[in-house]
């Protein structure tokens, strides 16, 4: 891929080849935008700006590699190629065809197109994706004599098309699989908490590994494991593959150096720093296997215990609880007692600690019987939730 530091106009399209300074967008679960912005600033990204559903920023190739490796709360990172007006299929095809796809994709490679639309004349995402694919393969065939094939499951290059108010933005997906796919979750239990949301929760608590962290309803262990990644200084993307590794301009030497630097900074967790508890023995067994897959065998400790038996050790720490929300008919009444118990346990056994409860049901949260000192709005998939902070004096 070329490294030009300017914008090229082709017809109505403003085309920005992958360049020394790239315009990027980190797609983020709703509610995590400010956390991701702070992560990007820590990584040295420039021009960080919070937007709806993500964070825009600028960086070079090294910054792009580091962002994919280190971002804990983002879902994927897109690198903008072009932006052009688009009110009909002709403008869509011509704008896509104007991009120098042959410098990005060779005929022997595979591609896939993802599309999202909002408030635009073109209203069918499948049609937009199909016309995009047609323009790309036609342009490559015209220059190379043959065309790439489509592989929606595991493409070499994934193209993202975002059509908003008749402006089409075309990007390359540098992440490949979603960044929440860390690789340690061996199975998915009934109601898994996405890794990126778990990392966001840990970040919002301000926990830095200097005091204990407990999860009394840990399930398959996602919150303790994400806390472990943070405290051990282990990048969440360690050991997995990324989309940019298939790109024509992939710098393997640079990537190897970045990974080696990250690996050198990893440290073991202190004994007893992070613990998880659950009454479901199957979930606990899965949590142990997940923690081992993440590199924390013997470092994160899980205990089989009902919530009533939970008793944290130490004078201070962070306790994070993600109870059921009761979204199914009849479940809410059954859960009132659980939320009462959560409040009683935090009041009676967690004095000196700080408690956090993530819930998608504010009516049930009232039964905790404590006044939240702060409320963070987060989304668990489509469910609007609150992360409630309790000072347990």
PDB file of N, CA, C and O in Angstrom, residues 254-297:
ATOM      1  N   UNK A 254       8.137  -4.437  11.997  1.00  0.00           N
ATOM      2  CA  UNK A 254       7.573  -3.479  12.939  1.00  0.00           C
ATOM      3  C   UNK A 254       6.613  -4.180  13.901  1.00  0.00           C
ATOM      4  O   UNK A 254       6.670  -3.956  15.121  1.00  0.00           O
ATOM      5  N   UNK A 255       5.767  -5.033  13.369  1.00  0.00           N
ATOM      6  CA  UNK A 255       4.801  -5.745  14.203  1.00  0.00           C
ATOM      7  C   UNK A 255       5.511  -6.650  15.217  1.00  0.00           C
ATOM      8  O   UNK A 255       5.153  -6.678  16.393  1.00  0.00           O
ATOM      9  N   UNK A 256       6.538  -7.361  14.783  1.00  0.00           N
ATOM     10  CA  UNK A 256       7.287  -8.230  15.693  1.00  0.00           C
ATOM     11  C   UNK A 256       7.913  -7.426  16.826  1.00  0.00           C
ATOM     12  O   UNK A 256       7.931  -7.863  17.984  1.00  0.00           O
ATOM     13  N   UNK A 257       8.432  -6.239  16.503  1.00  0.00           N
ATOM     14  CA  UNK A 257       9.025  -5.403  17.541  1.00  0.00           C
ATOM     15  C   UNK A 257       7.981  -4.957  18.547  1.00  0.00           C
ATOM     16  O   UNK A 257       8.212  -4.992  19.774  1.00  0.00           O
ATOM     17  N   UNK A 258       6.815  -4.545  18.081  1.00  0.00           N
ATOM     18  CA  UNK A 258       5.746  -4.098  18.974  1.00  0.00           C
ATOM     19  C   UNK A 258       5.305  -5.231  19.895  1.00  0.00           C
ATOM     20  O   UNK A 258       5.112  -5.042  21.104  1.00  0.00           O
ATOM     21  N   UNK A 259       5.168  -6.434  19.334  1.00  0.00           N
ATOM     22  CA  UNK A 259       4.745  -7.585  20.139  1.00  0.00           C
ATOM     23  C   UNK A 259       5.812  -7.950  21.173  1.00  0.00           C
ATOM     24  O   UNK A 259       5.500  -8.255  22.329  1.00  0.00           O
ATOM     25  N   UNK A 260       7.082  -7.925  20.768  1.00  0.00           N
ATOM     26  CA  UNK A 260       8.161  -8.254  21.709  1.00  0.00           C
ATOM     27  C   UNK A 260       8.207  -7.256  22.855  1.00  0.00           C
ATOM     28  O   UNK A 260       8.414  -7.631  24.019  1.00  0.00           O
ATOM     29  N   UNK A 261       8.035  -5.973  22.546  1.00  0.00           N
ATOM     30  CA  UNK A 261       8.028  -4.954  23.597  1.00  0.00           C
ATOM     31  C   UNK A 261       6.888  -5.210  24.584  1.00  0.00           C
ATOM     32  O   UNK A 261       7.065  -5.096  25.806  1.00  0.00           O
ATOM     33  N   UNK A 262       5.719  -5.555  24.051  1.00  0.00           N
ATOM     34  CA  UNK A 262       4.570  -5.823  24.911  1.00  0.00           C
ATOM     35  C   UNK A 262       4.814  -7.051  25.782  1.00  0.00           C
ATOM     36  O   UNK A 262       4.528  -7.050  26.990  1.00  0.00           O
ATOM     37  N   UNK A 263       5.387  -8.083  25.183  1.00  0.00           N
ATOM     38  CA  UNK A 263       5.637  -9.326  25.906  1.00  0.00           C
ATOM     39  C   UNK A 263       6.619  -9.101  27.052  1.00  0.00           C
ATOM     40  O   UNK A 263       6.475  -9.686  28.136  1.00  0.00           O
ATOM     41  N   UNK A 264       7.597  -8.244  26.830  1.00  0.00           N
ATOM     42  CA  UNK A 264       8.597  -7.977  27.867  1.00  0.00           C
ATOM     43  C   UNK A 264       8.009  -7.272  29.079  1.00  0.00           C
ATOM     44  O   UNK A 264       8.575  -7.333  30.176  1.00  0.00           O
ATOM     45  N   UNK A 265       6.870  -6.600  28.899  1.00  0.00           N
ATOM     46  CA  UNK A 265       6.272  -5.863  30.002  1.00  0.00           C
ATOM     47  C   UNK A 265       5.262  -6.645  30.813  1.00  0.00           C
ATOM     48  O   UNK A 265       4.760  -6.154  31.835  1.00  0.00           O
ATOM     49  N   UNK A 266       4.938  -7.875  30.399  1.00  0.00           N
ATOM     50  CA  UNK A 266       3.939  -8.676  31.105  1.00  0.00           C
ATOM     51  C   UNK A 266       4.499  -9.145  32.442  1.00  0.00           C
ATOM     52  O   UNK A 266       5.656  -9.565  32.540  1.00  0.00           O
ATOM     53  N   UNK A 267       3.676  -9.088  33.495  1.00  0.00           N
ATOM     54  CA  UNK A 267       4.107  -9.522  34.820  1.00  0.00           C
ATOM     55  C   UNK A 267       3.052 -10.467  35.412  1.00  0.00           C
ATOM     56  O   UNK A 267       1.881 -10.446  35.010  1.00  0.00           O
ATOM     57  N   UNK A 268       3.467 -11.287  36.356  1.00  0.00           N
ATOM     58  CA  UNK A 268       2.533 -12.178  37.039  1.00  0.00           C
ATOM     59  C   UNK A 268       1.684 -11.394  38.036  1.00  0.00           C
ATOM     60  O   UNK A 268       2.116 -10.367  38.578  1.00  0.00           O
ATOM     61  N   UNK A 269       0.478 -11.916  38.296  1.00  0.00           N
ATOM     62  CA  UNK A 269      -0.422 -11.273  39.248  1.00  0.00           C
ATOM     63  C   UNK A 269      -0.062 -11.678  40.671  1.00  0.00           C
ATOM     64  O   UNK A 269       0.250 -12.840  40.933  1.00  0.00           O
ATOM     65  N   UNK A 270      -0.117 -10.757  41.603  1.00  0.00           N
ATOM     66  CA  UNK A 270       0.093 -11.119  43.016  1.00  0.00           C
ATOM     67  C   UNK A 270      -0.972 -12.107  43.482  1.00  0.00           C
ATOM     68  O   UNK A 270      -2.121 -12.055  43.038  1.00  0.00           O
ATOM     69  N   UNK A 271      -0.609 -12.984  44.378  1.00  0.00           N
ATOM     70  CA  UNK A 271      -1.543 -13.981  44.906  1.00  0.00           C
ATOM     71  C   UNK A 271      -2.701 -13.291  45.621  1.00  0.00           C
ATOM     72  O   UNK A 271      -2.494 -12.382  46.429  1.00  0.00           O
ATOM     73  N   UNK A 272      -3.931 -13.685  45.271  1.00  0.00           N
ATOM     74  CA  UNK A 272      -5.110 -13.151  45.941  1.00  0.00           C
ATOM     75  C   UNK A 272      -5.576 -11.802  45.452  1.00  0.00           C
ATOM     76  O   UNK A 272      -6.538 -11.245  46.005  1.00  0.00           O
ATOM     77  N   UNK A 273      -4.939 -11.251  44.435  1.00  0.00           N
ATOM     78  CA  UNK A 273      -5.341  -9.926  43.951  1.00  0.00           C
ATOM     79  C   UNK A 273      -6.738  -9.960  43.329  1.00  0.00           C
ATOM     80  O   UNK A 273      -7.554  -9.058  43.553  1.00  0.00           O
ATOM     81  N   UNK A 274      -7.022 -10.996  42.537  1.00  0.00           N
ATOM     82  CA  UNK A 274      -8.298 -11.086  41.824  1.00  0.00           C
ATOM     83  C   UNK A 274      -8.948 -12.421  42.152  1.00  0.00           C
ATOM     84  O   UNK A 274      -8.314 -13.473  42.010  1.00  0.00           O
ATOM     85  N   UNK A 275     -10.211 -12.370  42.576  1.00  0.00           N
ATOM     86  CA  UNK A 275     -10.935 -13.595  42.899  1.00  0.00           C
ATOM     87  C   UNK A 275     -12.334 -13.539  42.309  1.00  0.00           C
ATOM     88  O   UNK A 275     -12.927 -12.464  42.157  1.00  0.00           O
ATOM     89  N   UNK A 276     -12.848 -14.721  41.992  1.00  0.00           N
ATOM     90  CA  UNK A 276     -14.210 -14.848  41.502  1.00  0.00           C
ATOM     91  C   UNK A 276     -14.939 -15.935  42.252  1.00  0.00           C
ATOM     92  O   UNK A 276     -14.330 -16.929  42.676  1.00  0.00           O
ATOM     93  N   UNK A 277     -16.238 -15.747  42.440  1.00  0.00           N
ATOM     94  CA  UNK A 277     -17.070 -16.703  43.162  1.00  0.00           C
ATOM     95  C   UNK A 277     -18.333 -16.966  42.348  1.00  0.00           C
ATOM     96  O   UNK A 277     -18.854 -16.071  41.672  1.00  0.00           O
ATOM     97  N   UNK A 278     -18.856 -18.180  42.431  1.00  0.00           N
ATOM     98  CA  UNK A 278     -20.131 -18.487  41.800  1.00  0.00           C
ATOM     99  C   UNK A 278     -20.679 -19.778  42.389  1.00  0.00           C
ATOM    100  O   UNK A 278     -19.904 -20.645  42.834  1.00  0.00           O
ATOM    101  N   UNK A 279     -21.998 -19.894  42.391  1.00  0.00           N
ATOM    102  CA  UNK A 279     -22.619 -21.118  42.909  1.00  0.00           C
ATOM    103  C   UNK A 279     -22.780 -22.179  41.836  1.00  0.00           C
ATOM    104  O   UNK A 279     -23.092 -23.329  42.131  1.00  0.00           O
ATOM    105  N   UNK A 280     -22.541 -21.818  40.563  1.00  0.00           N
ATOM    106  CA  UNK A 280     -22.680 -22.742  39.437  1.00  0.00           C
ATOM    107  C   UNK A 280     -21.325 -23.416  39.188  1.00  0.00           C
ATOM    108  O   UNK A 280     -20.388 -22.788  38.698  1.00  0.00           O
ATOM    109  N   UNK A 281     -21.224 -24.677  39.520  1.00  0.00           N
ATOM    110  CA  UNK A 281     -19.950 -25.379  39.397  1.00  0.00           C
ATOM    111  C   UNK A 281     -19.502 -25.487  37.946  1.00  0.00           C
ATOM    112  O   UNK A 281     -18.299 -25.434  37.649  1.00  0.00           O
ATOM    113  N   UNK A 282     -20.459 -25.627  37.019  1.00  0.00           N
ATOM    114  CA  UNK A 282     -20.082 -25.707  35.602  1.00  0.00           C
ATOM    115  C   UNK A 282     -19.485 -24.381  35.123  1.00  0.00           C
ATOM    116  O   UNK A 282     -18.474 -24.354  34.419  1.00  0.00           O
ATOM    117  N   UNK A 283     -20.114 -23.269  35.521  1.00  0.00           N
ATOM    118  CA  UNK A 283     -19.581 -21.957  35.140  1.00  0.00           C
ATOM    119  C   UNK A 283     -18.199 -21.741  35.733  1.00  0.00           C
ATOM    120  O   UNK A 283     -17.303 -21.191  35.078  1.00  0.00           O
ATOM    121  N   UNK A 284     -17.996 -22.187  36.969  1.00  0.00           N
ATOM    122  CA  UNK A 284     -16.685 -22.021  37.602  1.00  0.00           C
ATOM    123  C   UNK A 284     -15.604 -22.826  36.897  1.00  0.00           C
ATOM    124  O   UNK A 284     -14.469 -22.360  36.723  1.00  0.00           O
ATOM    125  N   UNK A 285     -15.960 -24.052  36.496  1.00  0.00           N
ATOM    126  CA  UNK A 285     -14.989 -24.866  35.758  1.00  0.00           C
ATOM    127  C   UNK A 285     -14.611 -24.176  34.456  1.00  0.00           C
ATOM    128  O   UNK A 285     -13.438 -24.165  34.057  1.00  0.00           O
ATOM    129  N   UNK A 286     -15.605 -23.590  33.801  1.00  0.00           N
ATOM    130  CA  UNK A 286     -15.346 -22.862  32.562  1.00  0.00           C
ATOM    131  C   UNK A 286     -14.495 -21.627  32.829  1.00  0.00           C
ATOM    132  O   UNK A 286     -13.579 -21.305  32.066  1.00  0.00           O
ATOM    133  N   UNK A 287     -14.768 -20.931  33.939  1.00  0.00           N
ATOM    134  CA  UNK A 287     -13.969 -19.759  34.293  1.00  0.00           C
ATOM    135  C   UNK A 287     -12.504 -20.134  34.486  1.00  0.00           C
ATOM    136  O   UNK A 287     -11.600 -19.416  34.047  1.00  0.00           O
ATOM    137  N   UNK A 288     -12.275 -21.271  35.133  1.00  0.00           N
ATOM    138  CA  UNK A 288     -10.901 -21.723  35.329  1.00  0.00           C
ATOM    139  C   UNK A 288     -10.200 -22.022  34.015  1.00  0.00           C
ATOM    140  O   UNK A 288      -9.028 -21.670  33.832  1.00  0.00           O
ATOM    141  N   UNK A 289     -10.922 -22.672  33.100  1.00  0.00           N
ATOM    142  CA  UNK A 289     -10.317 -22.980  31.800  1.00  0.00           C
ATOM    143  C   UNK A 289     -10.066 -21.701  30.998  1.00  0.00           C
ATOM    144  O   UNK A 289      -9.031 -21.570  30.330  1.00  0.00           O
ATOM    145  N   UNK A 290     -11.008 -20.760  31.068  1.00  0.00           N
ATOM    146  CA  UNK A 290     -10.816 -19.490  30.365  1.00  0.00           C
ATOM    147  C   UNK A 290      -9.611 -18.733  30.909  1.00  0.00           C
ATOM    148  O   UNK A 290      -8.804 -18.171  30.149  1.00  0.00           O
ATOM    149  N   UNK A 291      -9.489 -18.705  32.240  1.00  0.00           N
ATOM    150  CA  UNK A 291      -8.358 -18.006  32.856  1.00  0.00           C
ATOM    151  C   UNK A 291      -7.033 -18.653  32.465  1.00  0.00           C
ATOM    152  O   UNK A 291      -6.038 -17.957  32.199  1.00  0.00           O
ATOM    153  N   UNK A 292      -7.015 -19.973  32.409  1.00  0.00           N
ATOM    154  CA  UNK A 292      -5.793 -20.668  31.986  1.00  0.00           C
ATOM    155  C   UNK A 292      -5.463 -20.331  30.538  1.00  0.00           C
ATOM    156  O   UNK A 292      -4.293 -20.105  30.187  1.00  0.00           O
ATOM    157  N   UNK A 293      -6.486 -20.280  29.685  1.00  0.00           N
ATOM    158  CA  UNK A 293      -6.268 -19.937  28.274  1.00  0.00           C
ATOM    159  C   UNK A 293      -5.743 -18.514  28.127  1.00  0.00           C
ATOM    160  O   UNK A 293      -5.016 -18.199  27.177  1.00  0.00           O
ATOM    161  N   UNK A 294      -6.114 -17.637  29.076  1.00  0.00           N
ATOM    162  CA  UNK A 294      -5.628 -16.253  29.043  1.00  0.00           C
ATOM    163  C   UNK A 294      -4.248 -16.103  29.665  1.00  0.00           C
ATOM    164  O   UNK A 294      -3.688 -15.006  29.669  1.00  0.00           O
ATOM    165  N   UNK A 295      -3.696 -17.208  30.192  1.00  0.00           N
ATOM    166  CA  UNK A 295      -2.364 -17.174  30.777  1.00  0.00           C
ATOM    167  C   UNK A 295      -2.343 -16.945  32.272  1.00  0.00           C
ATOM    168  O   UNK A 295      -1.292 -16.618  32.839  1.00  0.00           O
ATOM    169  N   UNK A 296      -3.503 -17.141  32.952  1.00  0.00           N
ATOM    170  CA  UNK A 296      -3.590 -16.837  34.381  1.00  0.00           C
ATOM    171  C   UNK A 296      -3.844 -18.069  35.241  1.00  0.00           C
ATOM    172  O   UNK A 296      -4.413 -17.948  36.322  1.00  0.00           O
ATOM    173  N   UNK A 297      -3.432 -19.225  34.782  1.00  0.00           N
ATOM    174  CA  UNK A 297      -3.624 -20.423  35.593  1.00  0.00           C
ATOM    175  C   UNK A 297      -2.863 -20.272  36.914  1.00  0.00           C
ATOM    176  O   UNK A 297      -1.675 -19.965  36.934  1.00  0.00           O
TER     177      UNK A 297
END
